[in-house]
CSV table of C-alpha atoms and ligand atoms in Angstrom, one decimal:
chain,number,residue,atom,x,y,z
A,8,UNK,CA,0.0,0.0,0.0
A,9,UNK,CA,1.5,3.4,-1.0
A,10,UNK,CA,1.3,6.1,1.3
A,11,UNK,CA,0.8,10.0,0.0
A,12,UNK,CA,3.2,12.7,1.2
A,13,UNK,CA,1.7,15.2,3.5
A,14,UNK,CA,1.2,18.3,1.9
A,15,UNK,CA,3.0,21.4,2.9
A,16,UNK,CA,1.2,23.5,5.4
A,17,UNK,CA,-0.4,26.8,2.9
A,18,UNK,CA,1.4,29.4,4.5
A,19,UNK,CA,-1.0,31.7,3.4
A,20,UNK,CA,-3.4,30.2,5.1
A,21,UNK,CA,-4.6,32.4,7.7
A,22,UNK,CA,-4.4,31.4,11.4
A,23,UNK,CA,-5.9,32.7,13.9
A,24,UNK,CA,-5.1,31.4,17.0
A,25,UNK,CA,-7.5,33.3,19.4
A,26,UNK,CA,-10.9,32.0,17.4
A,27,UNK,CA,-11.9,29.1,19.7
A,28,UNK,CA,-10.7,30.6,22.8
A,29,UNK,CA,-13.5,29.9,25.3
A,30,UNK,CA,-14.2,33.4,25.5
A,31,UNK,CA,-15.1,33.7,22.3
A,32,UNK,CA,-17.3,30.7,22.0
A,33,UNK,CA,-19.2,32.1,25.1
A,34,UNK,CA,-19.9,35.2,23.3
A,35,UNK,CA,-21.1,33.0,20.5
A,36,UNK,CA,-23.0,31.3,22.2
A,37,UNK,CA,-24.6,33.5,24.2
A,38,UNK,CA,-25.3,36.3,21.3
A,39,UNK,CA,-26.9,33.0,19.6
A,40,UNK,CA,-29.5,32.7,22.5
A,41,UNK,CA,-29.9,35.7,23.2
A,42,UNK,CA,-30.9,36.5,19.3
A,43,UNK,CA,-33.1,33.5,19.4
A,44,UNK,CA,-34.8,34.9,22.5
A,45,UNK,CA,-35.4,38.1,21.0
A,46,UNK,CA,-36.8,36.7,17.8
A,47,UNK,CA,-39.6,35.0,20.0
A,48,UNK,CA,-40.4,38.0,21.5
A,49,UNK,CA,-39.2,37.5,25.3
A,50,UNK,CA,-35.8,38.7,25.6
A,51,UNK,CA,-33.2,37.6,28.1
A,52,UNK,CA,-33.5,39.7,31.5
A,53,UNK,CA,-29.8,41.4,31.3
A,54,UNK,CA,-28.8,40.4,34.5
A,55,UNK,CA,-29.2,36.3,33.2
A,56,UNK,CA,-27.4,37.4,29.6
A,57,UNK,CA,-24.2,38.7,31.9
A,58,UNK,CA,-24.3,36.0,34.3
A,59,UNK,CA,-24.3,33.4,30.8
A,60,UNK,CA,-21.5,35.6,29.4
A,61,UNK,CA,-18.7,35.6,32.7
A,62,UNK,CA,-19.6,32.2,33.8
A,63,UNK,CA,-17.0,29.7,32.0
A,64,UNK,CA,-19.1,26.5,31.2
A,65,UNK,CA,-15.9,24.4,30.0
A,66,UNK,CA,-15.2,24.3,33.5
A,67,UNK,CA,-18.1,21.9,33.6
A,68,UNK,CA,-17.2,19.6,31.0
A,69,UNK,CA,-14.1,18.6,32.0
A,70,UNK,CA,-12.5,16.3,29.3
A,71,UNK,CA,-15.0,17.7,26.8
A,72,UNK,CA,-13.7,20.1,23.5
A,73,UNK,CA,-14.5,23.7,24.0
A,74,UNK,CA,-16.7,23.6,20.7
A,75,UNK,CA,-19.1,20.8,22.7
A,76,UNK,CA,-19.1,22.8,26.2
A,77,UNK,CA,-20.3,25.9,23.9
A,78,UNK,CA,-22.8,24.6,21.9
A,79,UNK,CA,-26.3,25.1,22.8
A,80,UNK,CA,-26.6,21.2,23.5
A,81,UNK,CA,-27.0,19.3,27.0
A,82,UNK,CA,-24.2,17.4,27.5
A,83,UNK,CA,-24.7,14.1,29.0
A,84,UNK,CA,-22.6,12.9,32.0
A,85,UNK,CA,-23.7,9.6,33.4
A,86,UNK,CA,-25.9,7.0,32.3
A,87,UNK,CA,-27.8,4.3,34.3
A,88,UNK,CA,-27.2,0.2,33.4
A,89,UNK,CA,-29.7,0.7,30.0
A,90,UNK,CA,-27.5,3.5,29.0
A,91,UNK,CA,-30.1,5.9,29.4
A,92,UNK,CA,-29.3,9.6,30.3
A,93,UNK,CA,-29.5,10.2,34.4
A,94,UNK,CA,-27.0,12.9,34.8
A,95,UNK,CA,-26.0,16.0,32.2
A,96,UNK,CA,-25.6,19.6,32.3
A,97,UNK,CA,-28.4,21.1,30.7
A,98,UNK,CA,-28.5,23.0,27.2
A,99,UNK,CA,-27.6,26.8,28.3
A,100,UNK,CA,-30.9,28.2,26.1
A,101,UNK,CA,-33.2,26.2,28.4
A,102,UNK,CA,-30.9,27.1,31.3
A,103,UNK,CA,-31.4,30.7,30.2
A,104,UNK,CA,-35.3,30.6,30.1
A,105,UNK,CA,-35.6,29.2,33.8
A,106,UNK,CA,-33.3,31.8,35.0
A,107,UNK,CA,-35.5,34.2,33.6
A,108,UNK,CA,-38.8,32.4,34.6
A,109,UNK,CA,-37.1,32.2,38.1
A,110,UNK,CA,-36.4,35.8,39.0
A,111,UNK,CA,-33.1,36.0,41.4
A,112,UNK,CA,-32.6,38.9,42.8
A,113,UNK,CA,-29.1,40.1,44.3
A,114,UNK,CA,-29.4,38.5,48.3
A,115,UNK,CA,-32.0,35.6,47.5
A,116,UNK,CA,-31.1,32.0,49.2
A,117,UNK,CA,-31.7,30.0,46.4
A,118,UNK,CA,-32.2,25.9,46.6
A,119,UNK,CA,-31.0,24.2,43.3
A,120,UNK,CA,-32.5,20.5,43.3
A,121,UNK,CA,-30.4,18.5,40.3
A,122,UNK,CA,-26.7,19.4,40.1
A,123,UNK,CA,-23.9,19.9,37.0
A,124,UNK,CA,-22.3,22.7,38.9
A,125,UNK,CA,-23.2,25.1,35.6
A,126,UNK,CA,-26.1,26.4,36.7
A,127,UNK,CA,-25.1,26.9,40.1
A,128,UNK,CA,-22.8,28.9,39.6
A,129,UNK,CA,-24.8,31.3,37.4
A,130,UNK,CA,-27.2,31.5,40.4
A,131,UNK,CA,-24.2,32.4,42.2
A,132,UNK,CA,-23.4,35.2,39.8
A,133,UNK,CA,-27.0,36.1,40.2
A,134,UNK,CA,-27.6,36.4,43.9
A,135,UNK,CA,-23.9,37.8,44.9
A,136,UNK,CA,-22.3,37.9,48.0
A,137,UNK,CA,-24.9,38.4,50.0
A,138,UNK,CA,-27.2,35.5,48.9
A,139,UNK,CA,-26.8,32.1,49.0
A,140,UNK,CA,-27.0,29.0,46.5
A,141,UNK,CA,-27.3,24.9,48.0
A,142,UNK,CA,-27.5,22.7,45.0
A,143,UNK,CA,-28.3,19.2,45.8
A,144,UNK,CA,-28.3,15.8,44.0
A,145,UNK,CA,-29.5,12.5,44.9
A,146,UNK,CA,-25.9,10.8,43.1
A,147,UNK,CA,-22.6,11.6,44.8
A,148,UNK,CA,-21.1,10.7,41.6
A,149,UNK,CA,-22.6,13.7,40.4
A,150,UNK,CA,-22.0,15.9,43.8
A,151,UNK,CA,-18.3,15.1,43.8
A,152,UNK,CA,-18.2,16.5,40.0
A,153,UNK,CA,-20.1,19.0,41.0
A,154,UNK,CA,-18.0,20.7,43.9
A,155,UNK,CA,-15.0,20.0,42.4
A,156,UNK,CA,-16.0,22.0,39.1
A,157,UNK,CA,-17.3,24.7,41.2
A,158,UNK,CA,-14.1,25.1,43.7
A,159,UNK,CA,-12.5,25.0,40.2
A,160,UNK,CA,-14.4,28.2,38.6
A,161,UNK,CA,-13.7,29.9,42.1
A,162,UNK,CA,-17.3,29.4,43.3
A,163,UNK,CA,-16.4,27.5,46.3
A,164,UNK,CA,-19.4,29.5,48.4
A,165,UNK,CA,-21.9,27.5,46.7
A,166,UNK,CA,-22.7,24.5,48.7
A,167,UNK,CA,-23.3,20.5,47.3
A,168,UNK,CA,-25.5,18.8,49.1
A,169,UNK,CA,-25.9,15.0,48.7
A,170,UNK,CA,-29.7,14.0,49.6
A,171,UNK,CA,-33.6,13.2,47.5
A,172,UNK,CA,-34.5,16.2,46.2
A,173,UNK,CA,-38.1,15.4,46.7
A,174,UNK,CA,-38.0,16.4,50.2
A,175,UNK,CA,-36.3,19.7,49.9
A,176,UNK,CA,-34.0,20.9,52.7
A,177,UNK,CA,-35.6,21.2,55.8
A,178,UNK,CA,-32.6,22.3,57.9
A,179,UNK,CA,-31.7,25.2,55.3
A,180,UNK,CA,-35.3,26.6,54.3
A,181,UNK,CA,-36.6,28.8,53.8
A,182,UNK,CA,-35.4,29.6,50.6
A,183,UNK,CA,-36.8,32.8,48.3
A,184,UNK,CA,-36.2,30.7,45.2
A,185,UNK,CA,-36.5,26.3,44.3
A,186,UNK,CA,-35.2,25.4,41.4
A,187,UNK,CA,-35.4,21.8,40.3
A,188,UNK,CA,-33.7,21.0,37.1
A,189,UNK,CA,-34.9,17.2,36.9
A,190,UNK,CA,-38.5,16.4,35.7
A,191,UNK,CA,-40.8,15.8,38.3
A,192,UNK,CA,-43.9,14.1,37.7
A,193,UNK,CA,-45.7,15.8,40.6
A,194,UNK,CA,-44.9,19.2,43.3
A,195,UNK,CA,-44.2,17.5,46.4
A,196,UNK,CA,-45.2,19.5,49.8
A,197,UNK,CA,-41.3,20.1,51.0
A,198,UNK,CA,-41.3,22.8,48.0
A,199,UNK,CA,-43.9,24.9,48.8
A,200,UNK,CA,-43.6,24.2,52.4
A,201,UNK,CA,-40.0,25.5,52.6
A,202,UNK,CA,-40.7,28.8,50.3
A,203,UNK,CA,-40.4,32.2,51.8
A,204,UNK,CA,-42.6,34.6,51.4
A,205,UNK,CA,-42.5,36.0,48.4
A,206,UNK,CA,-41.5,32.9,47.0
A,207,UNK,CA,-41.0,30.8,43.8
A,208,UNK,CA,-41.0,27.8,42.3
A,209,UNK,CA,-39.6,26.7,38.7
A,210,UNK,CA,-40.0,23.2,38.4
A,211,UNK,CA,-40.0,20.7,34.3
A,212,UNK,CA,-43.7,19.6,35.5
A,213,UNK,CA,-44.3,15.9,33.5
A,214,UNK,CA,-48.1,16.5,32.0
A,215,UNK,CA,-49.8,13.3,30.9
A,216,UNK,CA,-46.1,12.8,28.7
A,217,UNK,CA,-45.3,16.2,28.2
A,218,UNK,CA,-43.2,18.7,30.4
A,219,UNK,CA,-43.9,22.0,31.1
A,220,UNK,CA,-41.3,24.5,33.1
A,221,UNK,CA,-43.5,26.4,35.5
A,222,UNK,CA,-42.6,29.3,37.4
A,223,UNK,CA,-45.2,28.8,40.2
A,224,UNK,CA,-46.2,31.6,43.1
A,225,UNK,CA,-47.9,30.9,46.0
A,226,UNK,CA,-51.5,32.4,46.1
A,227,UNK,CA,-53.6,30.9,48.9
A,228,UNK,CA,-53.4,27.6,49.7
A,229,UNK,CA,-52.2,27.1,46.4
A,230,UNK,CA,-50.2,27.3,43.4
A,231,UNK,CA,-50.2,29.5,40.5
A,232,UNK,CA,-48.3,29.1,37.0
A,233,UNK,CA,-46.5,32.9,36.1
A,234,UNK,CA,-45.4,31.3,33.1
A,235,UNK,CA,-45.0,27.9,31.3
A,236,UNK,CA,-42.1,27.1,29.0
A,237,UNK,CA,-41.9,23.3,26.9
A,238,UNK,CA,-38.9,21.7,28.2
A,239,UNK,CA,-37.3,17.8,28.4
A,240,UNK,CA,-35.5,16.7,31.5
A,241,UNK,CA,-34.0,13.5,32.5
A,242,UNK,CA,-36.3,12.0,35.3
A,243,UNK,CA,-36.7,12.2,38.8
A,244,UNK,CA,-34.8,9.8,40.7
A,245,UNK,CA,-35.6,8.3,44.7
A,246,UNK,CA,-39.2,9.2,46.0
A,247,UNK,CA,-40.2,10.6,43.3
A,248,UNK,CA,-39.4,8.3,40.5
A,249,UNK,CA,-42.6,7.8,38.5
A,250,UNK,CA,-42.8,5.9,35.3
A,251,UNK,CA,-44.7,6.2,31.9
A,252,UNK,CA,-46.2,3.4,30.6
A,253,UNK,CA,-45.5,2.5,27.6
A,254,UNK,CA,-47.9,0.8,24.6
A,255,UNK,CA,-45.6,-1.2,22.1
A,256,UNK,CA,-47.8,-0.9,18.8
A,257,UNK,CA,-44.8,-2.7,16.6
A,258,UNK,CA,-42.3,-3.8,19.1
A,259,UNK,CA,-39.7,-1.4,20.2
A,260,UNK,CA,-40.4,0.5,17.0
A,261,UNK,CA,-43.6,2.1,17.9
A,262,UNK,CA,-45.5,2.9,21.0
A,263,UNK,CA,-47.9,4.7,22.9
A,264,UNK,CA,-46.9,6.6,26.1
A,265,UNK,CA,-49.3,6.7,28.3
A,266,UNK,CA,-49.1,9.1,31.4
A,267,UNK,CA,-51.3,10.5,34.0
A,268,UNK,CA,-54.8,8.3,32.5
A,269,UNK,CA,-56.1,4.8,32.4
A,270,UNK,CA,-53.9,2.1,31.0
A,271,UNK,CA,-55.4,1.3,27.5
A,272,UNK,CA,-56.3,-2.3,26.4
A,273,UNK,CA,-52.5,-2.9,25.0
A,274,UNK,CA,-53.5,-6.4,23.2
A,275,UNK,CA,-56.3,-4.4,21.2
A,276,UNK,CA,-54.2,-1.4,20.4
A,277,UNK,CA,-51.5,-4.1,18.9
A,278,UNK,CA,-53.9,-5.5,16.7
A,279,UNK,CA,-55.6,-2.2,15.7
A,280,UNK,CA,-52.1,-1.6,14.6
A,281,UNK,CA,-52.3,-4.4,12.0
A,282,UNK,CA,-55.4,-3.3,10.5
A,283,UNK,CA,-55.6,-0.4,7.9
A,284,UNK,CA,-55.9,3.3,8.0
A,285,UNK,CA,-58.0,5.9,8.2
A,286,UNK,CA,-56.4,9.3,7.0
A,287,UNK,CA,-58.5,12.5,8.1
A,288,UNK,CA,-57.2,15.8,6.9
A,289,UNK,CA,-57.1,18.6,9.7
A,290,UNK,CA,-57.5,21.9,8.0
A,291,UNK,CA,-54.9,23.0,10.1
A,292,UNK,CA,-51.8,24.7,8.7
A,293,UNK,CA,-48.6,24.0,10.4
A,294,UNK,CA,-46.7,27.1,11.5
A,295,UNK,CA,-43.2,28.0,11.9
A,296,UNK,CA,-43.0,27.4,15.6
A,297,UNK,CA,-41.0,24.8,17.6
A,298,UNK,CA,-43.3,21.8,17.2
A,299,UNK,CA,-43.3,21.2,21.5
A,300,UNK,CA,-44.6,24.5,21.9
A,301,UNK,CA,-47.5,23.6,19.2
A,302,UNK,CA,-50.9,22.1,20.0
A,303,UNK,CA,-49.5,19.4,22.6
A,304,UNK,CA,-50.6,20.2,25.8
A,305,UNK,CA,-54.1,21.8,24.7
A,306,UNK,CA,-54.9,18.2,23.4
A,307,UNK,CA,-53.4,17.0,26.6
A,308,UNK,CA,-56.0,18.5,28.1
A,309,UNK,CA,-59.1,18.4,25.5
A,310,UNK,CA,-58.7,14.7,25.2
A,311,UNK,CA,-59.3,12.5,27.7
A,312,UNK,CA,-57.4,9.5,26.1
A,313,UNK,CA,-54.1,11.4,25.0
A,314,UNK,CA,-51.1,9.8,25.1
A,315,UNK,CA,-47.9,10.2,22.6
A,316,UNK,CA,-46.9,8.1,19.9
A,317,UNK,CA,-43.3,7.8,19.6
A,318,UNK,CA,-41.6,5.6,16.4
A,319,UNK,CA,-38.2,5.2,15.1
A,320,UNK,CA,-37.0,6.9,11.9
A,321,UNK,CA,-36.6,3.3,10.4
A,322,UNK,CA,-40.5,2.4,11.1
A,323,UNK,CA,-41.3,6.1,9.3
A,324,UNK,CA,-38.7,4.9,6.6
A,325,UNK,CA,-40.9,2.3,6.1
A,326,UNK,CA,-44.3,3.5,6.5
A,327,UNK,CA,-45.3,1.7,9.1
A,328,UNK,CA,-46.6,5.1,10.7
A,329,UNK,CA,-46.7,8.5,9.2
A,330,UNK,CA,-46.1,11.3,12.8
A,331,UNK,CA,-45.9,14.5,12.8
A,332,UNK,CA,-42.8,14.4,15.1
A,333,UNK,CA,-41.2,10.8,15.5
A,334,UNK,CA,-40.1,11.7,19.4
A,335,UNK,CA,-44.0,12.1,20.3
A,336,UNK,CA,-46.4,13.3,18.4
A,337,UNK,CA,-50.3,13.9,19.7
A,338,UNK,CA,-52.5,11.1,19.6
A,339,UNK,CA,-55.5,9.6,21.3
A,340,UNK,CA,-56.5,6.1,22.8
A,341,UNK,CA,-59.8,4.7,23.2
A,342,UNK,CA,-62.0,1.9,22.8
A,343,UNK,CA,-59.4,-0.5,21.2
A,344,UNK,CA,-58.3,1.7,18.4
A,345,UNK,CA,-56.4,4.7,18.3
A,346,UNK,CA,-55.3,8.1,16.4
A,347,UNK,CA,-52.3,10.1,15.7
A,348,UNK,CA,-51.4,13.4,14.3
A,349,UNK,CA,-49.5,12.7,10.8
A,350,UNK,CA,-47.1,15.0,9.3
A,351,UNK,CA,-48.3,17.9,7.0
A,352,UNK,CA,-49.5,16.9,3.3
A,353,UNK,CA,-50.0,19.5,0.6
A,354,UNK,CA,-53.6,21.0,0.9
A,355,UNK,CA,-54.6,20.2,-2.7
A,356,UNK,CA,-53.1,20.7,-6.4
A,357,UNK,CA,-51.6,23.8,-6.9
A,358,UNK,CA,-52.4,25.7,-3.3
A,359,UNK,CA,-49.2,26.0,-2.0
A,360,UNK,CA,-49.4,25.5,1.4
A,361,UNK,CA,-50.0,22.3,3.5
A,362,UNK,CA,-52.0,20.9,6.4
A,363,UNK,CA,-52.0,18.0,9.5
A,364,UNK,CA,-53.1,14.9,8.4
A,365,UNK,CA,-54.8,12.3,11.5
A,366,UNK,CA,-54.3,9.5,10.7
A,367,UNK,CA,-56.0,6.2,13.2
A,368,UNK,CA,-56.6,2.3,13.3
A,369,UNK,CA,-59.2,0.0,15.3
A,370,UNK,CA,-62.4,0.4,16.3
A,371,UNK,CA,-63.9,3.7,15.7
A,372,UNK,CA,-60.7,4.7,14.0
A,373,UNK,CA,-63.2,7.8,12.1
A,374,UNK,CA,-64.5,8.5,15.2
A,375,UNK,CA,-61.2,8.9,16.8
A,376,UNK,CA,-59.6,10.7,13.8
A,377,UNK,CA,-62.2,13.5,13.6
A,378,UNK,CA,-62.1,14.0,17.2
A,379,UNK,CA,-58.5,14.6,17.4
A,380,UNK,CA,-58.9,17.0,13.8
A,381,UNK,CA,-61.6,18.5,15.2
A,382,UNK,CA,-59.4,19.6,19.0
A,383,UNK,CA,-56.9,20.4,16.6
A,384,UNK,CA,-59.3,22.8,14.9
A,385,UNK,CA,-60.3,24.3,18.1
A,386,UNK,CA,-56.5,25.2,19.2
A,387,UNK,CA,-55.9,26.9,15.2
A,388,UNK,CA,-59.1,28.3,16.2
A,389,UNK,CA,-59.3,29.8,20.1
A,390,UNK,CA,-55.2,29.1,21.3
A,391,UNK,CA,-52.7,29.3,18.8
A,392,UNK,CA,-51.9,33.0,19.5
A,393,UNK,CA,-53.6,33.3,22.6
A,394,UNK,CA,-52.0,34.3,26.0
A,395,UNK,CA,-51.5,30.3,26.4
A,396,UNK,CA,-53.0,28.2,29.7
A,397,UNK,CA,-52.8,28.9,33.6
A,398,UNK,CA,-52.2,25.9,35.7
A,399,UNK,CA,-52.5,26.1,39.4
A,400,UNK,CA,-51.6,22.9,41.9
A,401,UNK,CA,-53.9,22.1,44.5
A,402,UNK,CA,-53.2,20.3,47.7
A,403,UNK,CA,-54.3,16.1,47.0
A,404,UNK,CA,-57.5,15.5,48.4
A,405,UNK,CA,-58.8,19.3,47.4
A,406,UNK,CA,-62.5,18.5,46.5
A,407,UNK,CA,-64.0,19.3,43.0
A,408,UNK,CA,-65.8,22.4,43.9
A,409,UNK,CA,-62.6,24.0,45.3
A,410,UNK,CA,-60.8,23.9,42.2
A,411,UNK,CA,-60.9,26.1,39.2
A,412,UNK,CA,-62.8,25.3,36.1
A,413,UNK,CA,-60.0,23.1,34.2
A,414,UNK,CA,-59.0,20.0,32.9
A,415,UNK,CA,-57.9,18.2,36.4
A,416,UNK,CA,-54.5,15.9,36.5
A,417,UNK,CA,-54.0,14.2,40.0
A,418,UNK,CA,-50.8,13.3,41.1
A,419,UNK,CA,-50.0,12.2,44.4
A,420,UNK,CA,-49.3,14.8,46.7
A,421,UNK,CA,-51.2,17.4,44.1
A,422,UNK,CA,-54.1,18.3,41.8
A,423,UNK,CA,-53.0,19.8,38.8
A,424,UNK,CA,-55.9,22.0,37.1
A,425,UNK,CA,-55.0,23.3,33.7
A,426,UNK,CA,-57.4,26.3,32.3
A,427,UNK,CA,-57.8,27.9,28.9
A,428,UNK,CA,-58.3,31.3,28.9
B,527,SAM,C1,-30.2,17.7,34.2
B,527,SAM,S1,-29.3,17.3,35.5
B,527,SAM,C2,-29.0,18.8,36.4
B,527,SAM,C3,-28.3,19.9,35.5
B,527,SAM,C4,-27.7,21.0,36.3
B,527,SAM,N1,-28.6,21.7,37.2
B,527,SAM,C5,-26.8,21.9,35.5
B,527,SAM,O1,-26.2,22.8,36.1
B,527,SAM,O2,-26.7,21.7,34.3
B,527,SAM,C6,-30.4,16.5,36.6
B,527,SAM,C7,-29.8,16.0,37.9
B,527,SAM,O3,-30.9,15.7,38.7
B,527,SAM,C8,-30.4,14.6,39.6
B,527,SAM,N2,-31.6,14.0,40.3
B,527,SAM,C9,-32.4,13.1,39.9
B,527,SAM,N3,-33.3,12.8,40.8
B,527,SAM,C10,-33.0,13.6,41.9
B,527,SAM,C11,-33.6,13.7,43.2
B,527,SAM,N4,-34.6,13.0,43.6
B,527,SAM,N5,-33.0,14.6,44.0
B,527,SAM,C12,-31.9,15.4,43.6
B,527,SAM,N6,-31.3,15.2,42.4
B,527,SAM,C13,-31.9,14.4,41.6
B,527,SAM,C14,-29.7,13.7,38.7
B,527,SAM,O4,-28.7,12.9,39.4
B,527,SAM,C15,-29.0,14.7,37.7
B,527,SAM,O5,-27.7,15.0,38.1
């Protein structure tokens, strides 16, 4: 086998040694989200944008390149036994909208539950020297990393504690700010419970599948959504570990998750699989918007059999299901059959513009379809631009006629009510 010569270095090639300094990818970075947030019309609060630009997230990453630790990406740090994600630190755009959701002001306490260090450390930069950040994790692998990074980036005042983030921290409360960067399936009473006055709450709320970032208040003897943001966490650990049932439709190709309703008959909904489909157009356009901030969690709460169908390029590759969006796209089981929201088709010959096709199996599947078209419909219709849903959390056991008018969720500990203006 011959082997080429190395070409000669191009000396006129020009070099320049300070363009992937991590300086400069900060900036990058951070002009990237901070255009992004603009364009969507709720720009970063400046304190957050120069908290993002001093804080050096390398430091983080250890034994990652710089371009990695400055690209809007999470970065994954430990897996369980499956390989699944337990452990990362978290993609600085959505780390940037729950600072902003979460309000620090200069002197707050603030309790982080879910630790990479990162974000601590911006809190740090956030509250100053005369507030306070505890960040606790329920993995010491994670807490070792943790303090070490921060003693590193010379935020040693910022404490690591190792402990289940479902109970708070009693002995430090209370805190003006909680922050839990995990998704929690449920708001357990230690939060609340150990809030000051004046308090608040930004929690990756799992909704029947979906996960909203809240920034809850206190207002009576319960709580009130400021502002909900579409997120994806890795999951709760410990006490409040809670799974999602999943529906295999064709094997591990493509499911139903099924979250927060009744389990559906799973041997029916195989079958229904089998049998042919019915394709229902929506009349619904689709818009230039990031597809989890879309129609989801208004038909989440419209239909009382949603659940998410997730498949695997391959099984779109070969047509054995036609989503919208392959990671979970809206759908709807009942009654043995099921429906799904299908990606856009053209509207006709020659129109120019396309719309949501449903597309369902099994019993009813007509039924189903134009059900789900027609919910899909009423959000073009009544949500798509409107001011977007309030959710308050009730004590468990809160009876009917104290809550709000709402779809209701109930977890364990709490009564979720979700209301469309
Ligand atoms: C997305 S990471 C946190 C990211 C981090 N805040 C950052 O600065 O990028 C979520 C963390 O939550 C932790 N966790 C999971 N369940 C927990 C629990 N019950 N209490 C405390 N931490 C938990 C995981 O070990 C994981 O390290």
């Amino acid at each position: 086998m011959g082997v080429q010569p190395l070409a000669p270095a191009a000396e006129e090639d020009p070099v320049d040694d300070d363009a992937n300094t991590p300086e400069r990818l900060r900036e990058a970075l951070v002009d990237e989200i901070a255009a992004r947030s603009a364009l969507l019309g709720r720009p970063l609060a400046p304190r957050v944008e120069a908290a993002l630009r001093t804080v050096p997230r390398h430091l983080f990453l250890p034994g990652r390149s710089l371009e990695r630790a400055y690209a809007d990406i999470p970065v994954v740090t430990r897996t369980d036994s499956a390989g699944l994600p337990t452990s990362s630190v978290s993609q600085p755009a959505m780390v940037a909208t729950m600072l902003d959701q979460l309000r620090v002001e200069p002197g707050h306490r603030v309790l982080e539950l879910g630790s990479g260090g990162y974000n601590a450390a911006l809190l740090s930069e956030l509250v100053g020297p005369a507030g306070s950040v505890t960040t606790v994790d329920i993995d010491p692998g994670v807490t070792a990393r943790a303090r070490s990074a921060l003693d590193g980036a010379g935020h040693g005042r910022v404490d690591v504690v190792l402990a289940d983030g479902e109970f708070g921290l009693p002995d430090r409360a209370p805190f003006d700010r909680i922050v839990v960067t995990v998704g929690t399936w449920d708001i357990p009473p230690a939060w609340p419970g150990q809030l000051a006055r004046g308090g608040r709450i930004v929690a990756p709320l799992r909704l029947r599948g979906l996960t909203r970032s809240l920034a809850l208040e206190p207002d009576g003897g319960h709580l009130v959504s400021r502002s909900d943001e579409p997120c994806g966490f890795v999951p709760m650990q410990g006490a409040g570990e809670s799974a999602v049932l999943r529906v295999p439709l064709h094997g591990d190709e493509v499911g139903l998750l099924v979250e927060d309703g009744p389990a559906p008959d799973a041997a029916a909904l195989a079958d229904a699989a089998a049998s042919p489909r019915v394709d229902l157009r929506s009349g619904v356009a689709p818009g230039p918007a990031d597809p989890f901030a879309g129609p989801d969690l208004w038909l989440a709460t419209a239909l009382p059999g949603f659940c998410l169908l997730t498949a695997t390029p391959q099984a779109v590759a070969r047509g054995l299901v036609r989503p919208a969006w392959t990671t979970g796209t809206p759908a709807l089981a009942e009654d043995g059959g099921f429906a799904y929201l299908g990606a856009p088709e053209s509207a006709g010959a020659g129109s120019g513009s396309s719309e949501f096709v449903v597309h369902a199996h099994g019993r009813r599947a007509g039924d189903l379809a134009a059900r789900l078209a027609g919910r899909m419909r009423d959000w073009d219709r009544d949500h798509r631009s409107g001011p977007g849903p309030v959710l308050t959390v009730h004590p468990a056991g809160t009876p009917d006629r104290a809550l709000p008018d709402g779809f209701v969720i109930d977890k364990r500990h709490t009564r979720v009510v979700v209301t469309w203006p």
